[in-house]
Short mmCIF file of C-alpha atoms in Angstrom, two decimals:
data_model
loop_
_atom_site.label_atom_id
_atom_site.label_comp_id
_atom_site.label_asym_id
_atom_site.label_seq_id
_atom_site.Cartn_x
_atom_site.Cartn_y
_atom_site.Cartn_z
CA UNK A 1 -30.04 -6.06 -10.34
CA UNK A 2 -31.08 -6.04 -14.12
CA UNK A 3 -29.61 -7.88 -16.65
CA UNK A 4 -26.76 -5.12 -18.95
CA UNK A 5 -24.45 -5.00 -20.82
CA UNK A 6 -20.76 -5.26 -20.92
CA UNK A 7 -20.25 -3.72 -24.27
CA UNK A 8 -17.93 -0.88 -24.03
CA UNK A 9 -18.63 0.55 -27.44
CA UNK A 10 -22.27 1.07 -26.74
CA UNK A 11 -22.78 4.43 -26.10
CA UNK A 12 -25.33 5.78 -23.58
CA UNK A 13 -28.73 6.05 -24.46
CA UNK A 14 -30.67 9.85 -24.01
CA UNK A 15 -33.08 8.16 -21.77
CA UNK A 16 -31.31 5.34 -19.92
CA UNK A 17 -33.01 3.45 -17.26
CA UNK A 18 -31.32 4.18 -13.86
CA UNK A 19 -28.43 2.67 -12.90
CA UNK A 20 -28.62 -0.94 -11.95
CA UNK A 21 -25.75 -0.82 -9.18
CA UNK A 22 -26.58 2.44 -8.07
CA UNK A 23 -30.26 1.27 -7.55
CA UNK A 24 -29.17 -1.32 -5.59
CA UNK A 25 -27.15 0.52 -3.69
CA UNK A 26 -30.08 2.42 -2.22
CA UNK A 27 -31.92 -0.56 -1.21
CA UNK A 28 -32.65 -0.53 2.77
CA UNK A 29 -31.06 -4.27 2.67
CA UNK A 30 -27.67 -2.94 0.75
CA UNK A 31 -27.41 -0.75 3.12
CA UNK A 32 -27.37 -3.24 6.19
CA UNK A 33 -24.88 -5.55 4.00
CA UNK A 34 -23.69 -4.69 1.16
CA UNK A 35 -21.57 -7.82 1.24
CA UNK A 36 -23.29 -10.01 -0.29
CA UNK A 37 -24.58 -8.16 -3.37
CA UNK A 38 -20.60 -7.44 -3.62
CA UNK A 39 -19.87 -11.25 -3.44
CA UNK A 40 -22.54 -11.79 -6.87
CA UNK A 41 -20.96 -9.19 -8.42
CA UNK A 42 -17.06 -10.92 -8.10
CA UNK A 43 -19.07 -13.68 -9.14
CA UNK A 44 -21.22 -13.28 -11.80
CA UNK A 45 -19.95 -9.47 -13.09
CA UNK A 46 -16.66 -8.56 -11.57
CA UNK A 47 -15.77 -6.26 -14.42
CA UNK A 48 -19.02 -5.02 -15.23
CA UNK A 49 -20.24 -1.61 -17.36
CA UNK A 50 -23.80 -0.39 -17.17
CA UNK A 51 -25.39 1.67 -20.61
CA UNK A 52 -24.32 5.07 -18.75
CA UNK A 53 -20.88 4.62 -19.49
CA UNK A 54 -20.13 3.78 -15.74
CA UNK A 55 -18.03 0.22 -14.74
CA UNK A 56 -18.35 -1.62 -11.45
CA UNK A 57 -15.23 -3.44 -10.39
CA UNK A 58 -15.47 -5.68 -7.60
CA UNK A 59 -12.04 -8.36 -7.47
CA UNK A 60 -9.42 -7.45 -5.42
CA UNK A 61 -6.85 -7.86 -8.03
CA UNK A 62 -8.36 -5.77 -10.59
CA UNK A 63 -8.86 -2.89 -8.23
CA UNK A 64 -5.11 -2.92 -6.84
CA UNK A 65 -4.06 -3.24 -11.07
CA UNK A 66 -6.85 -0.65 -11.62
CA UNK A 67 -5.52 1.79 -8.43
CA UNK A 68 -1.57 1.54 -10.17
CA UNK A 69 -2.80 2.14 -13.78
CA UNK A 70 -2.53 6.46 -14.60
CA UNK A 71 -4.89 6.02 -17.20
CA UNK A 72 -7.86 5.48 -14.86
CA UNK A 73 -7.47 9.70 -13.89
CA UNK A 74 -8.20 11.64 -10.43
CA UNK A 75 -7.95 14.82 -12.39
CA UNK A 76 -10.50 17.31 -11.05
CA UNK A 77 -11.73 18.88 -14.50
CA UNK A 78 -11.50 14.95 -16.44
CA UNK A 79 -13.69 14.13 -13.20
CA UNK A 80 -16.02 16.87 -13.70
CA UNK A 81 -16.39 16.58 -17.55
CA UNK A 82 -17.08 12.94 -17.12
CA UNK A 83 -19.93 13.35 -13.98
CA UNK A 84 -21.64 16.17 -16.06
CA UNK A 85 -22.28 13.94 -18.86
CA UNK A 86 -24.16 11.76 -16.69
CA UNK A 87 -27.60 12.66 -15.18
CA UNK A 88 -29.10 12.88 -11.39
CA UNK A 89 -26.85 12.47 -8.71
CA UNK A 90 -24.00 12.17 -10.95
CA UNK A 91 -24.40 15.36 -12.85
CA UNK A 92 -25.25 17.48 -9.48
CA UNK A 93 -22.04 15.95 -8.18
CA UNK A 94 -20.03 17.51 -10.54
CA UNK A 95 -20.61 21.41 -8.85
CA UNK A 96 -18.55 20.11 -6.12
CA UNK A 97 -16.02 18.31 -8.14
CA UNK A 98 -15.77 21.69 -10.02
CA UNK A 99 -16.04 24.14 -7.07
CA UNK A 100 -13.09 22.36 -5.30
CA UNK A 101 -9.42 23.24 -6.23
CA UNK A 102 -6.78 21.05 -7.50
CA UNK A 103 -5.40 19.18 -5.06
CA UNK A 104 -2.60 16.10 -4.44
CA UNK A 105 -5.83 14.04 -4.29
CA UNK A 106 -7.70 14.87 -7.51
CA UNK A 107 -3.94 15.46 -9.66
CA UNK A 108 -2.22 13.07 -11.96
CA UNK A 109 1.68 13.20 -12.50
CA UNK A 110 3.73 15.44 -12.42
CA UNK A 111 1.41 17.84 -10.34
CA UNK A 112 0.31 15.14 -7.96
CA UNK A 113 4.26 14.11 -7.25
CA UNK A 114 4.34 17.56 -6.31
CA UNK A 115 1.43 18.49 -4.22
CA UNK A 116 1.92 15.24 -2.48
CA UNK A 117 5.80 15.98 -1.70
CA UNK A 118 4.72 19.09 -0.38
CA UNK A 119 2.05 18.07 1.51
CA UNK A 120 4.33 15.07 3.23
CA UNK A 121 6.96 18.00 4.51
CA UNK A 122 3.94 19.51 6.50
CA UNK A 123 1.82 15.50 7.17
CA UNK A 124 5.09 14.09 8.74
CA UNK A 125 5.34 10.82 11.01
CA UNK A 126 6.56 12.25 14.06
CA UNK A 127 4.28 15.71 13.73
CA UNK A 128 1.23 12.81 13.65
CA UNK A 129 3.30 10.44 17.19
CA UNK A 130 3.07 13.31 18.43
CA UNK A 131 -0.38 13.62 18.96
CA UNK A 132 -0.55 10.34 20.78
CA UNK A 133 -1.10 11.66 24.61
CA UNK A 134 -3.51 14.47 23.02
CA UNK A 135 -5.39 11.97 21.40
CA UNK A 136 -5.46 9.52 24.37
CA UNK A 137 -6.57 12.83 26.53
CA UNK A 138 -9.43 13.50 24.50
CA UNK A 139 -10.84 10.15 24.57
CA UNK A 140 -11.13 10.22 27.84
CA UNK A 141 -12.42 13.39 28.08
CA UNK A 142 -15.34 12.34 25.26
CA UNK A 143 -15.52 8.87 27.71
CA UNK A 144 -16.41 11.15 30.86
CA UNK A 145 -19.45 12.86 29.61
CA UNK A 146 -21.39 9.06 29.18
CA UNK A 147 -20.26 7.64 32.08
CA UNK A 148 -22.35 10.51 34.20
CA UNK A 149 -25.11 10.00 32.58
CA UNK A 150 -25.81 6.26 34.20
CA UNK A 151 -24.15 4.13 31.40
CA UNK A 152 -25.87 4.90 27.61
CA UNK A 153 -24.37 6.92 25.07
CA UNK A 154 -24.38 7.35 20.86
CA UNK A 155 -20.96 6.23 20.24
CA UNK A 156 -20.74 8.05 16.91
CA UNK A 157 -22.36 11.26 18.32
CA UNK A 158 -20.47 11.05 22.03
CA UNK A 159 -17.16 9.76 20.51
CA UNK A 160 -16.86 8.96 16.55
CA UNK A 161 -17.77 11.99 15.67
CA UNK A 162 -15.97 14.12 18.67
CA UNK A 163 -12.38 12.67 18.38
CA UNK A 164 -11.25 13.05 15.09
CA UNK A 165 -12.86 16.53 14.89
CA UNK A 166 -11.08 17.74 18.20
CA UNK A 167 -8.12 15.93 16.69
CA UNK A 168 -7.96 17.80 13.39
CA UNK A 169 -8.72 20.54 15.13
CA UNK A 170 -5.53 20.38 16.83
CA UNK A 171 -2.86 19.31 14.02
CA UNK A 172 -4.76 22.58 11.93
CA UNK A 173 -4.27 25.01 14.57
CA UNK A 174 -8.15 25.30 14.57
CA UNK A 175 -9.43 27.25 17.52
CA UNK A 176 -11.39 25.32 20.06
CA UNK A 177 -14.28 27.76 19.58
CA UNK A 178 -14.75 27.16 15.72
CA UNK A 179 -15.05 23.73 16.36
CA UNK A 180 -18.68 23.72 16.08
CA UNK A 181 -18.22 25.23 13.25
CA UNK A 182 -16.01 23.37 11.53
CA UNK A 183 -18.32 20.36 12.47
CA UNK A 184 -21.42 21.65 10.72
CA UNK A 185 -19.86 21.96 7.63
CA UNK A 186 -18.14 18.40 7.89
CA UNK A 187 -21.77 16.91 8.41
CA UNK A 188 -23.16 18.52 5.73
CA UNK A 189 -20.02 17.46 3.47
CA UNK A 190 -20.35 13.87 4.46
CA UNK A 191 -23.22 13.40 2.93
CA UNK A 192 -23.13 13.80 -0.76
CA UNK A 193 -26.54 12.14 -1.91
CA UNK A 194 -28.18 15.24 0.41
CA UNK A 195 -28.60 18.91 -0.31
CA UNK A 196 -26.07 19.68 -3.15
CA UNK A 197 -26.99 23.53 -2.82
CA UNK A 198 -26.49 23.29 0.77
CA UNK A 199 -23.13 21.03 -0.11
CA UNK A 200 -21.78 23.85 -2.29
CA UNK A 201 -22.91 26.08 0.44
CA UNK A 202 -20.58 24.47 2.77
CA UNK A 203 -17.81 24.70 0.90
CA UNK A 204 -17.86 28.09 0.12
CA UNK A 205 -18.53 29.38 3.84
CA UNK A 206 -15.29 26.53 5.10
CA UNK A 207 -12.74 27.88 1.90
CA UNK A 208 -13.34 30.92 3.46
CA UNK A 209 -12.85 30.05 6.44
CA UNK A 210 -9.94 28.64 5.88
CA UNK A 211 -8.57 31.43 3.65
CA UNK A 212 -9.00 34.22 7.01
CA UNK A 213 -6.60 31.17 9.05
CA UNK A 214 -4.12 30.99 6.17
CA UNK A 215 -3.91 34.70 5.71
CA UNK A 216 -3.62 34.96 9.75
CA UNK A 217 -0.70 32.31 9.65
CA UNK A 218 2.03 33.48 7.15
CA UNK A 219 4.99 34.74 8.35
CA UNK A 220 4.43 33.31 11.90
CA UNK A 221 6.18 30.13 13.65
CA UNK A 222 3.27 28.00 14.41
CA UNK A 223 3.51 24.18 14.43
CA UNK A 224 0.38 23.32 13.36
CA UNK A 225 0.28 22.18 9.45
CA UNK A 226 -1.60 25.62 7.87
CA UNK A 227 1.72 27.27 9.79
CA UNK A 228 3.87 24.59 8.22
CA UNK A 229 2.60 24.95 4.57
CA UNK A 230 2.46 28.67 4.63
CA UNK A 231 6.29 28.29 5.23
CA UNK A 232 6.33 25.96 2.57
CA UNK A 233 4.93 28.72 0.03
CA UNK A 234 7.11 31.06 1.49
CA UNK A 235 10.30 29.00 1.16
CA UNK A 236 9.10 29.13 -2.99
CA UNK A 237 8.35 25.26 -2.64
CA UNK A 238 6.16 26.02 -5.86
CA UNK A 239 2.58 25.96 -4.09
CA UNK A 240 0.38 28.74 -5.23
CA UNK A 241 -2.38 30.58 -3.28
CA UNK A 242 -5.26 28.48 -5.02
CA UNK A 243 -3.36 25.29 -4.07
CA UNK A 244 -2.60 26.01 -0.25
CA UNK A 245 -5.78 26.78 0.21
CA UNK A 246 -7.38 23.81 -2.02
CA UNK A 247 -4.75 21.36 0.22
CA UNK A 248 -5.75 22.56 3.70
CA UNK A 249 -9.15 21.95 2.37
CA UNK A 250 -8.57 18.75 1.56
CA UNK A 251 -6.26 17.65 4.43
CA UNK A 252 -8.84 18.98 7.06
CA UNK A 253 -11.82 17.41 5.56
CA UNK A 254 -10.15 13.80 4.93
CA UNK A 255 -8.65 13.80 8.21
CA UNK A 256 -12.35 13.36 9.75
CA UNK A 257 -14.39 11.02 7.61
CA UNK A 258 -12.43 8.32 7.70
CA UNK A 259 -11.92 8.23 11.45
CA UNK A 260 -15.68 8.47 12.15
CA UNK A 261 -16.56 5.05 10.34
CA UNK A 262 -13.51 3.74 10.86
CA UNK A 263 -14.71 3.81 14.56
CA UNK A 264 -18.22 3.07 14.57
CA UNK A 265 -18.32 0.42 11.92
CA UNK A 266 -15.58 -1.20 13.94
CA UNK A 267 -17.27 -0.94 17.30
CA UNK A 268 -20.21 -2.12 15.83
CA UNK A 269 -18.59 -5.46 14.10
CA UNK A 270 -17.16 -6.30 17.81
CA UNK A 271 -20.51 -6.00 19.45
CA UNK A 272 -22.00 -8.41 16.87
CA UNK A 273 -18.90 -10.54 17.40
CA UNK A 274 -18.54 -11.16 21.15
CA UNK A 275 -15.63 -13.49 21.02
CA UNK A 276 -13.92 -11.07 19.41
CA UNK A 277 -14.24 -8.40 21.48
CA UNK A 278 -13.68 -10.71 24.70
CA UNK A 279 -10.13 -11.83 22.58
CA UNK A 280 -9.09 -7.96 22.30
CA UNK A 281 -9.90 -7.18 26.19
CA UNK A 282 -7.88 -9.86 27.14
CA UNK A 283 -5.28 -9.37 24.60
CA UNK A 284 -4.97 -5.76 23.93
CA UNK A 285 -1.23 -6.47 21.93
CA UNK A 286 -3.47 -7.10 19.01
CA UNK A 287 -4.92 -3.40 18.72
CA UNK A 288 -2.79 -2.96 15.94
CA UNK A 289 -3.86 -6.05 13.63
CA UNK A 290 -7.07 -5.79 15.38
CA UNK A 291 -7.68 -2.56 13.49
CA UNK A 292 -6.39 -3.22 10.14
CA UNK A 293 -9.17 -6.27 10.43
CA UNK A 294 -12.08 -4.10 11.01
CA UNK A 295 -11.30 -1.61 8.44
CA UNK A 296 -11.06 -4.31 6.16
CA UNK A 297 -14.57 -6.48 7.72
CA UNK A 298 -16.73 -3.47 7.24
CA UNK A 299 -14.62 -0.66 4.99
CA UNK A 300 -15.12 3.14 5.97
CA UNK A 301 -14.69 3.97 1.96
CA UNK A 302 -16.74 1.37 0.22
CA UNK A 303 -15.99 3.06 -3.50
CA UNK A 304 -13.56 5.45 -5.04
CA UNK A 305 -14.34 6.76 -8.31
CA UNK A 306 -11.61 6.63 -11.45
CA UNK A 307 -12.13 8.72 -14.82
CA UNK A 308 -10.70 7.04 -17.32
CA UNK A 309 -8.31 9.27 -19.55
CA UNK A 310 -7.57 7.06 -22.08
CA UNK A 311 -8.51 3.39 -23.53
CA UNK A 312 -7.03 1.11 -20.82
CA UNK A 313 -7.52 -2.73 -20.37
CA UNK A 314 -8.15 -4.40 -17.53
CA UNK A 315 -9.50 -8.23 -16.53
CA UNK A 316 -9.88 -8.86 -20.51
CA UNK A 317 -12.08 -5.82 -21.44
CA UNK A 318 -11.11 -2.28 -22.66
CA UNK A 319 -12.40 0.47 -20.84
CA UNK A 320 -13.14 3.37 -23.22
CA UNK A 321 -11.58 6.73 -22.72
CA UNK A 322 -14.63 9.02 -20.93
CA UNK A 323 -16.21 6.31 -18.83
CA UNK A 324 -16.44 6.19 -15.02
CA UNK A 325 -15.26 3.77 -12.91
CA UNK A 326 -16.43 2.41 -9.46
CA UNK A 327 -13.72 0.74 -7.54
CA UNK A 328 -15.26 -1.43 -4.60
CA UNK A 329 -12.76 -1.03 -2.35
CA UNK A 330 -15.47 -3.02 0.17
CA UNK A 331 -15.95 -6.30 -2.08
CA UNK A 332 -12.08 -5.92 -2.89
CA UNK A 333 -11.41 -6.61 1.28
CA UNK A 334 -14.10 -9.56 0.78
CA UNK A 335 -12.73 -11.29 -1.99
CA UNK A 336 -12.60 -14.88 -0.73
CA UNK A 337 -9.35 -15.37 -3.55
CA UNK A 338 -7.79 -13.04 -1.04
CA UNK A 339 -9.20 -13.26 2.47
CA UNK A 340 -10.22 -16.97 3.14
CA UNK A 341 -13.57 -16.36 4.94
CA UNK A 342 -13.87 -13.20 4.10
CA UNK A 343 -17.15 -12.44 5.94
CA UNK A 344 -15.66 -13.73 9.29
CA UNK A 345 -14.27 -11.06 11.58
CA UNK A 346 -10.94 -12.62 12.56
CA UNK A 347 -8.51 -10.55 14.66
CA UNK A 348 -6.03 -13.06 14.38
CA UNK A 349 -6.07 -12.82 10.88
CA UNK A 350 -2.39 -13.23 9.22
CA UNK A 351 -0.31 -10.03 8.23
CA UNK A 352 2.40 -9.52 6.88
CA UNK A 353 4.74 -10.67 4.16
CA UNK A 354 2.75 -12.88 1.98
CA UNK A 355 -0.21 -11.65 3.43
CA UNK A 356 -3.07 -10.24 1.28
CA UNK A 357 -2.86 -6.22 1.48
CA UNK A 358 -6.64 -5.08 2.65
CA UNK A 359 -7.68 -1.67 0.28
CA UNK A 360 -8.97 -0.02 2.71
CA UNK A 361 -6.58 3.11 2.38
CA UNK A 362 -6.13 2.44 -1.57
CA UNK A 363 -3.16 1.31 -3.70
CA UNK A 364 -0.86 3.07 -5.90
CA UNK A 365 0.58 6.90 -5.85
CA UNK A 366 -3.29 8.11 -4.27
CA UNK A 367 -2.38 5.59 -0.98
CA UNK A 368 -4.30 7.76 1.67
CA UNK A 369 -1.82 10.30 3.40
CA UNK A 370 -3.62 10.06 6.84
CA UNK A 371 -3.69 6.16 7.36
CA UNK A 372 -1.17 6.71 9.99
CA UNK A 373 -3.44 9.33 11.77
CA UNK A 374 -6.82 7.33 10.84
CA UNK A 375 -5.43 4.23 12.82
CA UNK A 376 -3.43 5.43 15.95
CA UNK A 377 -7.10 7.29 16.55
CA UNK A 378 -8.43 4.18 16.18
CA UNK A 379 -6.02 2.22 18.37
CA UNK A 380 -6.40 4.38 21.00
CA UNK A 381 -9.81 5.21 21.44
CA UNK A 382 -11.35 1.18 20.77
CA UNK A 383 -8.30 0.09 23.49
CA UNK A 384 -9.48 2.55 25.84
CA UNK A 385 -13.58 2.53 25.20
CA UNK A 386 -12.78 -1.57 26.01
CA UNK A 387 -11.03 -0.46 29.07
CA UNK A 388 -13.86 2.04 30.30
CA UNK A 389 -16.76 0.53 29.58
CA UNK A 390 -17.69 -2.97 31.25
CA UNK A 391 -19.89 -4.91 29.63
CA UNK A 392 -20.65 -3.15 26.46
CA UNK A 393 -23.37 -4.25 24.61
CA UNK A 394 -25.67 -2.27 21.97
CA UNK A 395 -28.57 -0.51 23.78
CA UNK A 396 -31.26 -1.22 20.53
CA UNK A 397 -31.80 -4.59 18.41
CA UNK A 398 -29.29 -4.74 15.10
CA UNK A 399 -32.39 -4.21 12.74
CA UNK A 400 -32.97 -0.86 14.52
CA UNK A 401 -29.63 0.85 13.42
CA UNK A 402 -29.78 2.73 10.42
CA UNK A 403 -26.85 3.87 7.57
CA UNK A 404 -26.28 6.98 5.72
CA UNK A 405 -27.16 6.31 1.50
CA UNK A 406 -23.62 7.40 0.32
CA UNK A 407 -22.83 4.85 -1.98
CA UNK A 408 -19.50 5.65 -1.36
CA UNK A 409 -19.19 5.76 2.16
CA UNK A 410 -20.40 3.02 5.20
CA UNK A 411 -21.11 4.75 7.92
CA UNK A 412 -24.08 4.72 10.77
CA UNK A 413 -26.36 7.26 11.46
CA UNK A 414 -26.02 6.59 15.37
CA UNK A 415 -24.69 3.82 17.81
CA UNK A 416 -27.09 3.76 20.99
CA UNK A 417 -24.87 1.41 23.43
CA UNK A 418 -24.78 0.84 27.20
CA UNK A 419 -22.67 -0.68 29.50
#
């Protein structure tokens, strides 16, 4: 990366050279480990501001301080303001950041307190338990189809992918024979460095979508959560036809990303870690911390992006009102302050009181919603792949896997593996 500088008052030039980070970013090596160019960023430039008006923050404790501070903004039209005045990728971005509706996710107080209390009467704890045997049921179901076909599968394709779809699916009240569907237009949202037309696209044809199911719903006695929030509105719990269908937008659409890389990039770290993976056969009471260790080793959401709404210090420099900022939610789970060899996967690793909190779900009042769901998928279907498949082992050398260029996201194209 290119030498810049951390002045905040200089102002973006008309013709900047691209961004350093982002450049990076897109290097074939980032992409296989992004760890390391994380680990010379905590070191060298953990608070760090490029001429486009964009910081990187990499520490651990500056991104939890950075996560609690309200004056680094969510808000959907600050978000979209601040994107357009950047170019390229940044600027296209900021159609979808317009196009979608305001949600609890992309809301500061008091309309996030809102949205989210809402939103938590429909996304309750026991509504999620209760999907435990459905979830454990489809697993095995997605577990069946490899094990005819003589021991190889793509674990994202036969079973990252699958399960948190099927799962969504079900908590939505999604008919089994949209899910196809509803699939295509989660593949083409996942990947915001592609097609933005075809991005925009997809979110057009899916609000709609979702619009016909909410429409369908009110007035009934369904317990899925469109049912659930349409009795909300109806109650007058103060959520208006924009915002129901903005937040089944968003809760369908966050309840499968996650999921997906939470899975493969886990799977993935235990093949490359035998002893591991040997440790959690023989030990499967640590599924729990086992989990909460992967999704810190190799993060699902390497970034989240913060707007800030008004000068704010942090780490001994004074972000200016209008910039973006880049929290590294993957370097934060690597910071050696935090997570004494960080770059070790270590299933044992202490939790608890005292413990350092991995980011992996975020910080503050935006703490992800569907953590709960995200990890009893995970539980579930690692324990039982482990159980079903003897002798796992990847079916193609390391070098040969390949990763999707989201800066934001970690996640593998495909996971050939045979057992």
């Amino acid at each position: 990366m290119t030498s810049t500088t951390d002045d905040p008052a200089a102002a973006p030039a008309a013709e900047a050279p691209p961004d350093p980070v982002l450049s990076a970013m897109a290097d074939p090596a980032f992409l296989r480990d992004p760890y390391p160019t994380y680990a010379a960023l905590r070191r060298d430039r953990p608070v760090h501001r490029t001429p486009h008006g964009v910081w990187y923050v990499s520490r651990h404790a500056d991104i939890e301080t950075a996560l609690a501070d309200l004056r680094l903004s969510n808000d959907r039209d600050r978000m979209t303001s601040a994107l357009f005045a950047r170019d390229g990728g940044l600027r296209a971005l900021s159609r979808l950041t317009e196009r979608l509706g305001r949600v609890m996710t992309n809301t500061d107080p008091p309309d996030h307190a809102r949205l989210r209390g809402l939103v938590n009467k429909a996304f309750t704890a026991r509504r999620v338990e209760q999907l435990r045997d459905r979830i454990q049921q489809i697993t095995d179901d997605l577990l069946d189809a490899p094990q005819t076909r003589g021991g190889v599968a793509d674990y994202i394709a036969d079973v990252a992918e699958r399960l948190p779809i099927t799962v969504v699916c079900a908590l939505f009240g999604i008919p089994d024979a949209d899910r196809d569907r509803v699939a295509d237009w989660f593949h083409v949202l996942g990947d915001i460095t592609g097609d933005i037309d075809r991005a925009e696209a997809a979110v057009i044809a899916f609000e709609d979508y979702l619009g016909s199911l909410i429409r369908a719903r009110r007035g009934g006695t369904g317990d899925d959560i469109i049912s659930a929030l349409t009795a909300a509105q109806a109650r007058g719990d103060r959520l208006t036809d924009d915002e129901l269908l903005s937040t089944c937008f968003m809760l369908v659409t966050a309840g499968d990303q996650t999921t997906t890389h939470l899975l493969g990039n886990g799977l993935l770290a235990l093949l490359r870690n035998p002893r591991q993976l040997a440790l959690l056969r023989e030990t499967p009471g640590l599924t729990a911390a086992a989990v909460d260790e992967l999704a810190r080793y190799d993060t699902p959401t390497q970034a989240i992006i913060r707007v800030v709404a008004e000068d704010a210090p942090l780490a001994g420099h004074t972000l200016p009102a209008g910039d973006l900022v880049y929290l590294l939610l993957g370097s934060a789970n690597h910071d050696e302050t935090r997570f004494p060899d960080p770059d070790r996967l270590d299933l044992t690793r202490a939790t608890g009181p005292g413990a350092a909190r991995p980011l992996t779900f975020g910080h503050g009042p935006h703490f992800c919603l569907g953590a709960p769901l995200a990890r009893l998928q995970t539980r579930i279907a690692l324990a039982t792949t482990l159980r079903r498949l003897p002798n796992l082992r990847l079916a193609v050398p390391q070098e040969d896997l390949t990763w999707h260029t989201n800066p934001l996201q970690r996640r593998l194209r495909t996971l050939p593996i045979t057992y």
